[in-house]
Tab-separated table of C-alpha atoms and ligand atoms in Angstrom:
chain	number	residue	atom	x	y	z
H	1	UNK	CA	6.383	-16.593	13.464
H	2	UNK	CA	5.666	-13.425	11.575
H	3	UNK	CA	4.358	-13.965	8.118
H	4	UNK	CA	4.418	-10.919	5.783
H	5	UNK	CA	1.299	-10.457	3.352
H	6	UNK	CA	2.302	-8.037	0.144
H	7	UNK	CA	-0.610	-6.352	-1.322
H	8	UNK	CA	-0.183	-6.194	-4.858
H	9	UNK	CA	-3.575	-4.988	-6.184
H	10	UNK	CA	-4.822	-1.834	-6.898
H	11	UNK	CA	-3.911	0.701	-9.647
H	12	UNK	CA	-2.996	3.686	-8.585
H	13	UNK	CA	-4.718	6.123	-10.997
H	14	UNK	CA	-2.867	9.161	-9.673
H	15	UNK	CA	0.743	8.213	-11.347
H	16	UNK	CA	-1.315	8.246	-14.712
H	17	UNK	CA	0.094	8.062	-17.236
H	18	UNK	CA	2.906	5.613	-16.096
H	19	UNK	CA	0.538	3.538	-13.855
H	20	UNK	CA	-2.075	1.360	-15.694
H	21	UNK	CA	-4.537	-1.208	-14.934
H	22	UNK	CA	-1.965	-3.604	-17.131
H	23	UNK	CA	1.110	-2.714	-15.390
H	24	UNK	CA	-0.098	-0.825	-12.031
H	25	UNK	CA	2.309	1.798	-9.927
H	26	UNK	CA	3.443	-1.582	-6.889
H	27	UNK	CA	4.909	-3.067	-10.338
H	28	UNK	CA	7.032	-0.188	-12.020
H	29	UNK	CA	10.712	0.952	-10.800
H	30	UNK	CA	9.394	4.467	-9.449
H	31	UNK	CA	11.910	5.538	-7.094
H	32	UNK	CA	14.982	3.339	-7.314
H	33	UNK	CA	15.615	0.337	-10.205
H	34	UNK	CA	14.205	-2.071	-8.611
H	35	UNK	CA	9.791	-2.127	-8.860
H	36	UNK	CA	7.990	-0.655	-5.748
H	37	UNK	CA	7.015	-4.779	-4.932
H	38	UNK	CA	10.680	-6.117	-5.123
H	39	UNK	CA	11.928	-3.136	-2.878
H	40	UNK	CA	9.023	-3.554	-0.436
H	41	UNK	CA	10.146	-7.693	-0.543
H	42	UNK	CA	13.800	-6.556	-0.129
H	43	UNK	CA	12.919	-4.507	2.905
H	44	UNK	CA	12.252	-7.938	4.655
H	45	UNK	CA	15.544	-9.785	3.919
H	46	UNK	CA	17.927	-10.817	6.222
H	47	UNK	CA	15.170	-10.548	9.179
H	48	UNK	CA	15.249	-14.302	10.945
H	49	UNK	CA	11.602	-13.854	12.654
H	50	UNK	CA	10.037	-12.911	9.137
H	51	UNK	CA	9.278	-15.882	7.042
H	52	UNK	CA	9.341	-15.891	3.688
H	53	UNK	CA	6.245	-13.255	1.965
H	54	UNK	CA	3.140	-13.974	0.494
H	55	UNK	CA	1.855	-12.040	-2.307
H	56	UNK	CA	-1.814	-11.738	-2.761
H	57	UNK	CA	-2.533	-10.138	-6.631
H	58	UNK	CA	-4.508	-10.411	-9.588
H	59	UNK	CA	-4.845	-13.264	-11.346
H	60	UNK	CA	-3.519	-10.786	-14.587
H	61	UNK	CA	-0.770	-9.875	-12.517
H	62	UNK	CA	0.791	-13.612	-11.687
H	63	UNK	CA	3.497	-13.554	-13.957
H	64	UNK	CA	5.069	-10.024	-13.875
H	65	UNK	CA	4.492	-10.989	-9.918
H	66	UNK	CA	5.880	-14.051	-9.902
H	67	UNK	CA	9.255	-12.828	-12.056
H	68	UNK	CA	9.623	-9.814	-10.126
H	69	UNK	CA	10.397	-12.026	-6.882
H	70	UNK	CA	12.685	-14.380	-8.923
H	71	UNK	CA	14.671	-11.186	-10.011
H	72	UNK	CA	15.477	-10.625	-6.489
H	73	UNK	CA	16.373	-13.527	-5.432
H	74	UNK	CA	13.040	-13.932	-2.842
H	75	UNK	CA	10.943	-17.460	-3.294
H	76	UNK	CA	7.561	-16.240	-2.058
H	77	UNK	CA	5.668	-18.862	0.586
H	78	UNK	CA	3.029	-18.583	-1.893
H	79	UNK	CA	1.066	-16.355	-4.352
H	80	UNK	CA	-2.716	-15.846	-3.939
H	81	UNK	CA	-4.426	-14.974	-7.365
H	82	UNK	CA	-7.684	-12.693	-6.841
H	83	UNK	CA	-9.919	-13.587	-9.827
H	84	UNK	CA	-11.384	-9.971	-9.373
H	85	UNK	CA	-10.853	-7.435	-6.702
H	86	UNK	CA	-12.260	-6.815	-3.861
H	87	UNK	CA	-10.656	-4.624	-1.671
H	88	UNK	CA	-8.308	-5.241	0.986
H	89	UNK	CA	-10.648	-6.937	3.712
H	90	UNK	CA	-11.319	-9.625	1.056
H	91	UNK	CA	-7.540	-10.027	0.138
H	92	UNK	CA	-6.370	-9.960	3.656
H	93	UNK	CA	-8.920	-12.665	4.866
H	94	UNK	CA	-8.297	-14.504	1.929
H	95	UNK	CA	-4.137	-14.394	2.926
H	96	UNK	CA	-5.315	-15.148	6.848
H	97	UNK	CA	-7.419	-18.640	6.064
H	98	UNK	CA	-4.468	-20.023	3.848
H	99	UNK	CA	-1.872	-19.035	6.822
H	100	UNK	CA	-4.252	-20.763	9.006
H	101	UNK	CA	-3.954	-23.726	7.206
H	102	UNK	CA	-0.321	-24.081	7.650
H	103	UNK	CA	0.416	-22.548	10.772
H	104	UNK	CA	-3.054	-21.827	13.108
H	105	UNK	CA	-0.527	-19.238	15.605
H	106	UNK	CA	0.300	-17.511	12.343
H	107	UNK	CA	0.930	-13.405	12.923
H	108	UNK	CA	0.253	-11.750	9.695
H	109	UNK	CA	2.357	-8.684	8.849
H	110	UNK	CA	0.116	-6.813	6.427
H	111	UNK	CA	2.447	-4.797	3.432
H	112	UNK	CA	1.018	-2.584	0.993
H	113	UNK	CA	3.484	-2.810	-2.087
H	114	UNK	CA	3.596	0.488	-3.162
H	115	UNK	CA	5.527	2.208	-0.145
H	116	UNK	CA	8.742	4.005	0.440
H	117	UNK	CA	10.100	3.855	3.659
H	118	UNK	CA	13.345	5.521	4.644
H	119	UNK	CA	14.499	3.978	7.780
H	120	UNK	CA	14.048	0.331	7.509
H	121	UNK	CA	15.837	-0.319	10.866
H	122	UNK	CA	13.212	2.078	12.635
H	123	UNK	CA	10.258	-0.359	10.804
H	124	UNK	CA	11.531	-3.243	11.970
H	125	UNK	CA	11.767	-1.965	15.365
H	126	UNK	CA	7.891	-0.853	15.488
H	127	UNK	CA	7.626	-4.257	14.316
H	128	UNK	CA	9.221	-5.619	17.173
H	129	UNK	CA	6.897	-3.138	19.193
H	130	UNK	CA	4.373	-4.416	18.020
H	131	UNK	CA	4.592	-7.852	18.526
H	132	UNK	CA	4.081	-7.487	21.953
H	133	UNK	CA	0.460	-6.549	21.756
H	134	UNK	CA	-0.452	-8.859	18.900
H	135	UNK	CA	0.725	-11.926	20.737
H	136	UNK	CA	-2.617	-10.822	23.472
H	137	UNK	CA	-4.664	-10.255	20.261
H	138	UNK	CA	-3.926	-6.711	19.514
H	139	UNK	CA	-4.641	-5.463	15.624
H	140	UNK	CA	-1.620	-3.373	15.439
H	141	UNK	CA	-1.484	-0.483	13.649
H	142	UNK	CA	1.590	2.019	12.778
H	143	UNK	CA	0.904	5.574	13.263
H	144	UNK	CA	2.392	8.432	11.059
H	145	UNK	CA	2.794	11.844	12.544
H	146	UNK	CA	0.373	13.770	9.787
H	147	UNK	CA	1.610	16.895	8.557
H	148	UNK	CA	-1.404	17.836	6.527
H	149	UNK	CA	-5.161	17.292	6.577
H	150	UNK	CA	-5.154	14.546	3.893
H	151	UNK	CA	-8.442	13.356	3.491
H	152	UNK	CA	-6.914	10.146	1.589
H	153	UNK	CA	-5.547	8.960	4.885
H	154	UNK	CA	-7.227	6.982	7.894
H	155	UNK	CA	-6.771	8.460	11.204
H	156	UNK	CA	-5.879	6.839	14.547
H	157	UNK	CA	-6.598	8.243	17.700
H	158	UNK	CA	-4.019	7.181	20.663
H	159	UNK	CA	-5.418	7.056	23.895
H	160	UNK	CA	-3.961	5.111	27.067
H	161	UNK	CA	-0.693	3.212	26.731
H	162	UNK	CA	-1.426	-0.480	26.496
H	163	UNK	CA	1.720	-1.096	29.049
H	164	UNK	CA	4.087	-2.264	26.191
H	165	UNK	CA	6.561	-0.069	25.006
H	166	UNK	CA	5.371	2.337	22.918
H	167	UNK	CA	2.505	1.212	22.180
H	168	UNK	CA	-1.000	2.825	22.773
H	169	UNK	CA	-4.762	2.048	22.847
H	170	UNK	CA	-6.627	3.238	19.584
H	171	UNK	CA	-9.690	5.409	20.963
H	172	UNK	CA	-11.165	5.815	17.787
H	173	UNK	CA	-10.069	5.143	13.814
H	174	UNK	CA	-11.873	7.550	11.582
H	175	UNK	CA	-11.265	6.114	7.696
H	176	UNK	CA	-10.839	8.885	5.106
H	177	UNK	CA	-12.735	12.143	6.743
H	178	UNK	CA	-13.692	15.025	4.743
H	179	UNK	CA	-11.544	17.884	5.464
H	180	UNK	CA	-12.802	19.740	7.927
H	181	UNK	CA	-12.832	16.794	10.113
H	182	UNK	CA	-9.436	15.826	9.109
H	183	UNK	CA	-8.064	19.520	10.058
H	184	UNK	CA	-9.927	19.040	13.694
H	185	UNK	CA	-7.627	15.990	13.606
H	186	UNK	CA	-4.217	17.480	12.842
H	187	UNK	CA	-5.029	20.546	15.490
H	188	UNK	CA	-6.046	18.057	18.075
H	189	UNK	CA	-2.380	16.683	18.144
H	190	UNK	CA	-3.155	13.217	18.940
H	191	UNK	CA	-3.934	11.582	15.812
H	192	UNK	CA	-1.493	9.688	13.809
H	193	UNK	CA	-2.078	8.423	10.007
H	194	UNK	CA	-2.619	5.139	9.262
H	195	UNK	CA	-0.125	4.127	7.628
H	196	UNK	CA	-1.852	0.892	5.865
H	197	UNK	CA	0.505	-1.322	7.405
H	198	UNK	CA	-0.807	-3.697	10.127
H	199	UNK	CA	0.488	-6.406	12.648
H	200	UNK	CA	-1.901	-9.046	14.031
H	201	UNK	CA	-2.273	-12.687	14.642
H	202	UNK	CA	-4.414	-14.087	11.483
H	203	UNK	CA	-7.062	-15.590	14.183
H	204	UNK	CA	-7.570	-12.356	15.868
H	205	UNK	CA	-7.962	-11.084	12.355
H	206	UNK	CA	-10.645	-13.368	11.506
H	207	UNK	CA	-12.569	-12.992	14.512
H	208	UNK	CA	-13.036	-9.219	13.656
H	209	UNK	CA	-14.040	-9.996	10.567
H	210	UNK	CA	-16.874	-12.747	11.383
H	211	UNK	CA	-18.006	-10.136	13.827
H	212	UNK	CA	-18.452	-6.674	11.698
H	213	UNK	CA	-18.288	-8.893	8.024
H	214	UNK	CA	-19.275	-12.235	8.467
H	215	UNK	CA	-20.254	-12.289	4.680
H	216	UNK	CA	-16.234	-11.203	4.016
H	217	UNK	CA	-14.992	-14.137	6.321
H	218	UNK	CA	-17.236	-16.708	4.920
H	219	UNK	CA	-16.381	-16.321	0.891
H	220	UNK	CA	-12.878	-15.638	1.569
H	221	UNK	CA	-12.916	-18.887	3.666
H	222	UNK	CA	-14.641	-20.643	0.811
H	223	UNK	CA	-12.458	-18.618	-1.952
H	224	UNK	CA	-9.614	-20.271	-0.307
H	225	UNK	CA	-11.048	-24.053	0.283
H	226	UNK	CA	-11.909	-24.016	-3.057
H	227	UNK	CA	-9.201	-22.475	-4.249
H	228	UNK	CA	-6.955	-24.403	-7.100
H	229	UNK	CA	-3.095	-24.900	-6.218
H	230	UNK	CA	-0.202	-25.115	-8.884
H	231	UNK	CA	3.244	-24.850	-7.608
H	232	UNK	CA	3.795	-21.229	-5.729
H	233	UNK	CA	0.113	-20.023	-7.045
H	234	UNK	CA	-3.187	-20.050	-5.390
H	235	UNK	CA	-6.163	-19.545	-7.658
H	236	UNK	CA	-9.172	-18.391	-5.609
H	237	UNK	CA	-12.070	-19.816	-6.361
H	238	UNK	CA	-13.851	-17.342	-8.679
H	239	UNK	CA	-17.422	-17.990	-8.217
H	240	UNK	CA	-16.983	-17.762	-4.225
H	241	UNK	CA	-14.492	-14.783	-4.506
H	242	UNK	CA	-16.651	-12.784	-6.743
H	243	UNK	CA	-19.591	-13.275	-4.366
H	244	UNK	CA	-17.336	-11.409	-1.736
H	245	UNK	CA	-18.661	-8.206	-0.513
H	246	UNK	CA	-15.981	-5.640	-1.556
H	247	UNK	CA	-14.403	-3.333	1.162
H	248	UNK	CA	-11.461	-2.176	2.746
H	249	UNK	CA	-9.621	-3.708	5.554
H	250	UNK	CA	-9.944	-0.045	7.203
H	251	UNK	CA	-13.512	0.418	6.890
H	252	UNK	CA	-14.621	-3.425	7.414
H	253	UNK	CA	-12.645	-3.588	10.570
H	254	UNK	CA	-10.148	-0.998	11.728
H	255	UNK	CA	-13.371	1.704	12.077
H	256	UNK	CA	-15.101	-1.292	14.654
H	257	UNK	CA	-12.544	-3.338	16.454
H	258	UNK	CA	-12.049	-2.493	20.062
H	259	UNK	CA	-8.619	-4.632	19.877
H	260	UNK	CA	-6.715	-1.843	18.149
H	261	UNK	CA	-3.514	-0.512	19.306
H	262	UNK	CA	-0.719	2.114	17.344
H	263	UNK	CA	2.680	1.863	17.431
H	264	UNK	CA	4.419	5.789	16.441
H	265	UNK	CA	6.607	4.938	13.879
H	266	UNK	CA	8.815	7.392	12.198
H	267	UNK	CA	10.391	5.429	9.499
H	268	UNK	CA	10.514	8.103	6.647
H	269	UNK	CA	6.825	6.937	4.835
H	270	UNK	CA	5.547	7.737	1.790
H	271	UNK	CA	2.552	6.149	-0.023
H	272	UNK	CA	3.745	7.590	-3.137
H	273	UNK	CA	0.155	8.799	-3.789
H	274	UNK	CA	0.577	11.418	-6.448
H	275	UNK	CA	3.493	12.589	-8.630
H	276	UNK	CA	4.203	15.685	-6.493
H	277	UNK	CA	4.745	12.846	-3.490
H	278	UNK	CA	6.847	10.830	-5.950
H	279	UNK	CA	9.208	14.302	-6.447
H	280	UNK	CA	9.544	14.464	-2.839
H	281	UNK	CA	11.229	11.262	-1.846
H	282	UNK	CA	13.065	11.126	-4.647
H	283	UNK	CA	17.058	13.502	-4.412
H	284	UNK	CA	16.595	16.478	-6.406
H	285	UNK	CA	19.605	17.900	-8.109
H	286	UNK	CA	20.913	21.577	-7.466
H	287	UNK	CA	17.533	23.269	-8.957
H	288	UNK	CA	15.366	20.750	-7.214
H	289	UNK	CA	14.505	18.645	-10.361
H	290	UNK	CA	14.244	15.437	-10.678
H	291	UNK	CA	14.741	14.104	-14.022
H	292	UNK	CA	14.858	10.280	-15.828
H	293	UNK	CA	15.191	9.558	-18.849
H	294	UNK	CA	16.345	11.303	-21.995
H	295	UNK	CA	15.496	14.722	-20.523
H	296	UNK	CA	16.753	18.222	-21.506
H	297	UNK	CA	16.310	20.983	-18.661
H	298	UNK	CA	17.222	24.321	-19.566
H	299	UNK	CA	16.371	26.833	-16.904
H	300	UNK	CA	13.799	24.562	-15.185
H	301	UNK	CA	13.489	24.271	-11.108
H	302	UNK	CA	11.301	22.110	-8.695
H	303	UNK	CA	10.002	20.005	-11.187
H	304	UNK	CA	9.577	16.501	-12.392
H	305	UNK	CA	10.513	15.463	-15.608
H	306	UNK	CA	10.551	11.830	-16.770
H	307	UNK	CA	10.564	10.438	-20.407
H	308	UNK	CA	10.247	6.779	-21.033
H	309	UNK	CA	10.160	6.626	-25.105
H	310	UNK	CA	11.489	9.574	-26.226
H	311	UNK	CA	13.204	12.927	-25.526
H	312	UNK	CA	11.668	15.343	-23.546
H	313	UNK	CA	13.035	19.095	-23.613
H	314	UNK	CA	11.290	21.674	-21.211
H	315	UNK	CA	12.387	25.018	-20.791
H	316	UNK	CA	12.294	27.875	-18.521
H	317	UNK	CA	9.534	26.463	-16.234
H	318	UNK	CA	8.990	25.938	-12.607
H	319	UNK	CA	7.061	23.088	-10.664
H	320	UNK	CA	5.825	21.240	-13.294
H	321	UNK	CA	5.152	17.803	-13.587
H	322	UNK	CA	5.687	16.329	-17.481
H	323	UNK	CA	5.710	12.474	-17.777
H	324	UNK	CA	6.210	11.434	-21.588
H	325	UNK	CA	4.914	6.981	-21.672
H	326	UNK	CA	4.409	6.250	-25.501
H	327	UNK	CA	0.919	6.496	-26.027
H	328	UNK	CA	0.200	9.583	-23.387
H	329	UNK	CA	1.714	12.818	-21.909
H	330	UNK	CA	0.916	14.301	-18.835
H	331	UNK	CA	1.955	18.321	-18.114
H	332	UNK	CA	0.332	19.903	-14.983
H	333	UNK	CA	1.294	21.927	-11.939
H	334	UNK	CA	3.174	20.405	-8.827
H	335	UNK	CA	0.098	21.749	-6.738
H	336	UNK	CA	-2.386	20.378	-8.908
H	337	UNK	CA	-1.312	17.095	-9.512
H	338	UNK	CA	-4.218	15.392	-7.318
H	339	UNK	CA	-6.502	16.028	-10.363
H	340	UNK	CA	-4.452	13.320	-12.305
H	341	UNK	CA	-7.101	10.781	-11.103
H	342	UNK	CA	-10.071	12.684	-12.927
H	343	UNK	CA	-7.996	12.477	-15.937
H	344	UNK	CA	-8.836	8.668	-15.508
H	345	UNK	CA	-11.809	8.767	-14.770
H	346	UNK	CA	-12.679	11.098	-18.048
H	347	UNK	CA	-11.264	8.810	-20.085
H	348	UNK	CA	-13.163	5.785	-18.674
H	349	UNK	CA	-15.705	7.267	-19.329
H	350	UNK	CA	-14.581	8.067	-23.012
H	351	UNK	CA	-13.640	4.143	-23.398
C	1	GDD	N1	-4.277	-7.767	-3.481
C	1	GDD	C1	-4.996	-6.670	-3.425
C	1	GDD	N2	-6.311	-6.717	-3.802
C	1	GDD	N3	-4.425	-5.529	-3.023
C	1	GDD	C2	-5.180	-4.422	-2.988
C	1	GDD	C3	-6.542	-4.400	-3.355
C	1	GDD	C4	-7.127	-5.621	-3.789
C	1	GDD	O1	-8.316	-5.720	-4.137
C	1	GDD	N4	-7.009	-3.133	-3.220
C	1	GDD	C5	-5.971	-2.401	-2.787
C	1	GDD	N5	-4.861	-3.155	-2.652
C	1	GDD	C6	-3.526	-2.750	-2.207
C	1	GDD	C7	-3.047	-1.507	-2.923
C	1	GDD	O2	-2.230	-1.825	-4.021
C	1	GDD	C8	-2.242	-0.827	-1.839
C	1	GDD	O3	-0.929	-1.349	-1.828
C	1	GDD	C9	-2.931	-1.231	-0.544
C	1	GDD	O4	-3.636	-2.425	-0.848
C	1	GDD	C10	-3.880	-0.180	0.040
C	1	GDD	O5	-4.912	0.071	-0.884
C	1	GDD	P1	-5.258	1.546	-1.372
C	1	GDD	O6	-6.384	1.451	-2.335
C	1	GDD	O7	-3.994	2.236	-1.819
C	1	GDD	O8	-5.788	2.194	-0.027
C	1	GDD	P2	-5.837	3.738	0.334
C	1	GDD	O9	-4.551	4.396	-0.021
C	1	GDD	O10	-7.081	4.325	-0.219
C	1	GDD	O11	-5.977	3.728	1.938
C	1	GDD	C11	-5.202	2.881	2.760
C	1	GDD	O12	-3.856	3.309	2.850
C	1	GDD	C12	-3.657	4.607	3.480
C	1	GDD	C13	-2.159	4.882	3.543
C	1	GDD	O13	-1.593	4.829	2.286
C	1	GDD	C14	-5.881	2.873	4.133
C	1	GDD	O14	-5.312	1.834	4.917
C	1	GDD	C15	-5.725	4.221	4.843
C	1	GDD	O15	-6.256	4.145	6.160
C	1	GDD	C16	-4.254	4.609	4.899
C	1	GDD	O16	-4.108	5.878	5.519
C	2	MG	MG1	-2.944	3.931	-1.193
């Protein structure tokens, strides 16, 4: 049985000002009226070999999380509250011990919740693809064709196949290089992107982890044994979860394992990482705008214009980027838009 695991932390600084630590990008309707979590759940319905998902997420974020789901219609197996965060290794160990608990054979199909994909059909066959190698003890990872040198991006080398369809040995996984390396990467021609997404059975997860972060594996285990149920929640235990080591899944594992394979899958994916990304999977109109909200575009092309709280008139400008939220206004460049984060980070520092 495939469990999936929605990650639901994180708060994507780049979609400033929309995204917030109090209501993060997985938990606003970017692309389409339903939130970026409910579409990622909605992806899974109607599947028969998917049970129902489990949500790991703040402990802030337990209601919005927990009403989302109910809006659609999906009754989550459970909801794991993280008392702080720490990373994805944490969160995904944390999701493996519960599973364990129930069902020891458990595979665990990792989700980030802030994804678009296209082609849901073509997912759930790499899924399928997948499975193959993950029932031997494969981590399974699905491989985007890059088209840039991202830096932002792991990157999966595909050596030999493993003798299952489609499916290939991972020679080397090289988390976020600087971008010279990532350019030798993209010439090379046989490097995919990680696309975050993983497939593996939650043992063969664990085993990893006791191996390269035995210090993740143990708190987590004890995060979860400790942890305090009430009806679809899971409260980590805070004092063992804050002891946890914080990393990602990608650089605690994925950069160590020798049990790695890739699965190509061309399923239309987008992390939605900056605005100028969130422009490009959305349908432009005849100038190549996107626009939402109360918006008035007068001679205005290949831009994105969205206005939550008020109206927003911009004239006689190309590839720009203006998001109006009440209390903030972003205007910037298309190209630039990757500096959104240091906006952040200034006003962190500000307070
Ligand atoms: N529950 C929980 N707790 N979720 C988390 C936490 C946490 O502490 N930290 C991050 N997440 C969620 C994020 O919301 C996101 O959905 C996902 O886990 C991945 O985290 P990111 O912080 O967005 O990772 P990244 O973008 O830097 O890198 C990962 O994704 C890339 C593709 O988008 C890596 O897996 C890269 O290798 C990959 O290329
Ligand atoms: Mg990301």
């Amino acid at each position: 049985k495939i469990y999936p695991i929605i990650l639901s932390g994180g708060s994507g600084t780049r979609l400033w000002p929309l995204s917030r630590a109090v209501l993060p990008k997985q938990l606003l309707p970017l692309v389409t009226e339903h939130t970026m979590l409910q579409e990622t759940a909605l992806r899974l319905a109607g599947r028969p070999q998917l049970m129902q998902p489990l949500v790991v997420c703040g402990n802030e974020h337990r209601f919005l999380v927990a009403e989302q789901m109910r809006e659609i219609g999906v009754a989550p197996l459970g909801i794991l509250l993280e008392p702080v965060g720490r990373n994805t290794a944490p969160a995904v160990a944390a999701a493996a011990h519960y599973l364990q608990a129930i069902d020891p054979e458990a595979v665990m199909l990792v989700l980030p919740a802030d994804h678009v994909i296209a082609d849901v059909d073509a997912f759930h066959a790499a899924i399928e693809q997948a499975c193959v190698p993950v029932a031997e003890g494969a981590l399974a990872t699905f491989g985007i064709v890059p088209t840039a040198p991202e830096t932002g991006y792991g990157y999966i080398q595909s050596g030999a196949g493993t003798g299952a369809p489609h499916c290939y040995k991972v020679d080397r996984f090289v988390e976020k290089p600087d971008r010279e390396t990532a350019q030798g990467f993209v010439a090379a021609g046989n490097y995919y992107w990680n696309s975050g997404m993983f497939l593996f059975r939650a043992a063969a997860y664990l085993d990893e982890l006791r191996q390269f972060a035995p210090a993740i594996a143990e708190a987590s285990a004890a995060a979860v044994a400790q942890g305090y149920r009430d009806l679809d929640f899971c409260r980590l235990d805070e004092a063992a979860f804050t002891a946890c080591p914080s990393d990602s899944i990608d650089y605690a594992v994925m950069e160590h394992t020798r049990h790695a394979v890739v699965v190509p899958a061309s399923i239309g994916w987008s992390d939605v990482g900056s605005w100028s990304a969130l422009w490009e999977v959305q349908q432009s109109d005849e100038n190549g705008n996107v626009a939402r909200g109360d918006v008035y575009l007068d001679d205005v092309s290949g831009s994105l214009v969205r206005a939550e709280s008020r109206i927003v008139a911009v004239v006689g400008v190309k590839d720009l980027v203006v998001v109006e939220t009440a209390d903030a206004v972003l205007v910037a460049h298309k190209d630039q838009v990757q500096r959104v984060k240091q906006i952040v980070d200034h006003l962190k520092a500000e307070g």
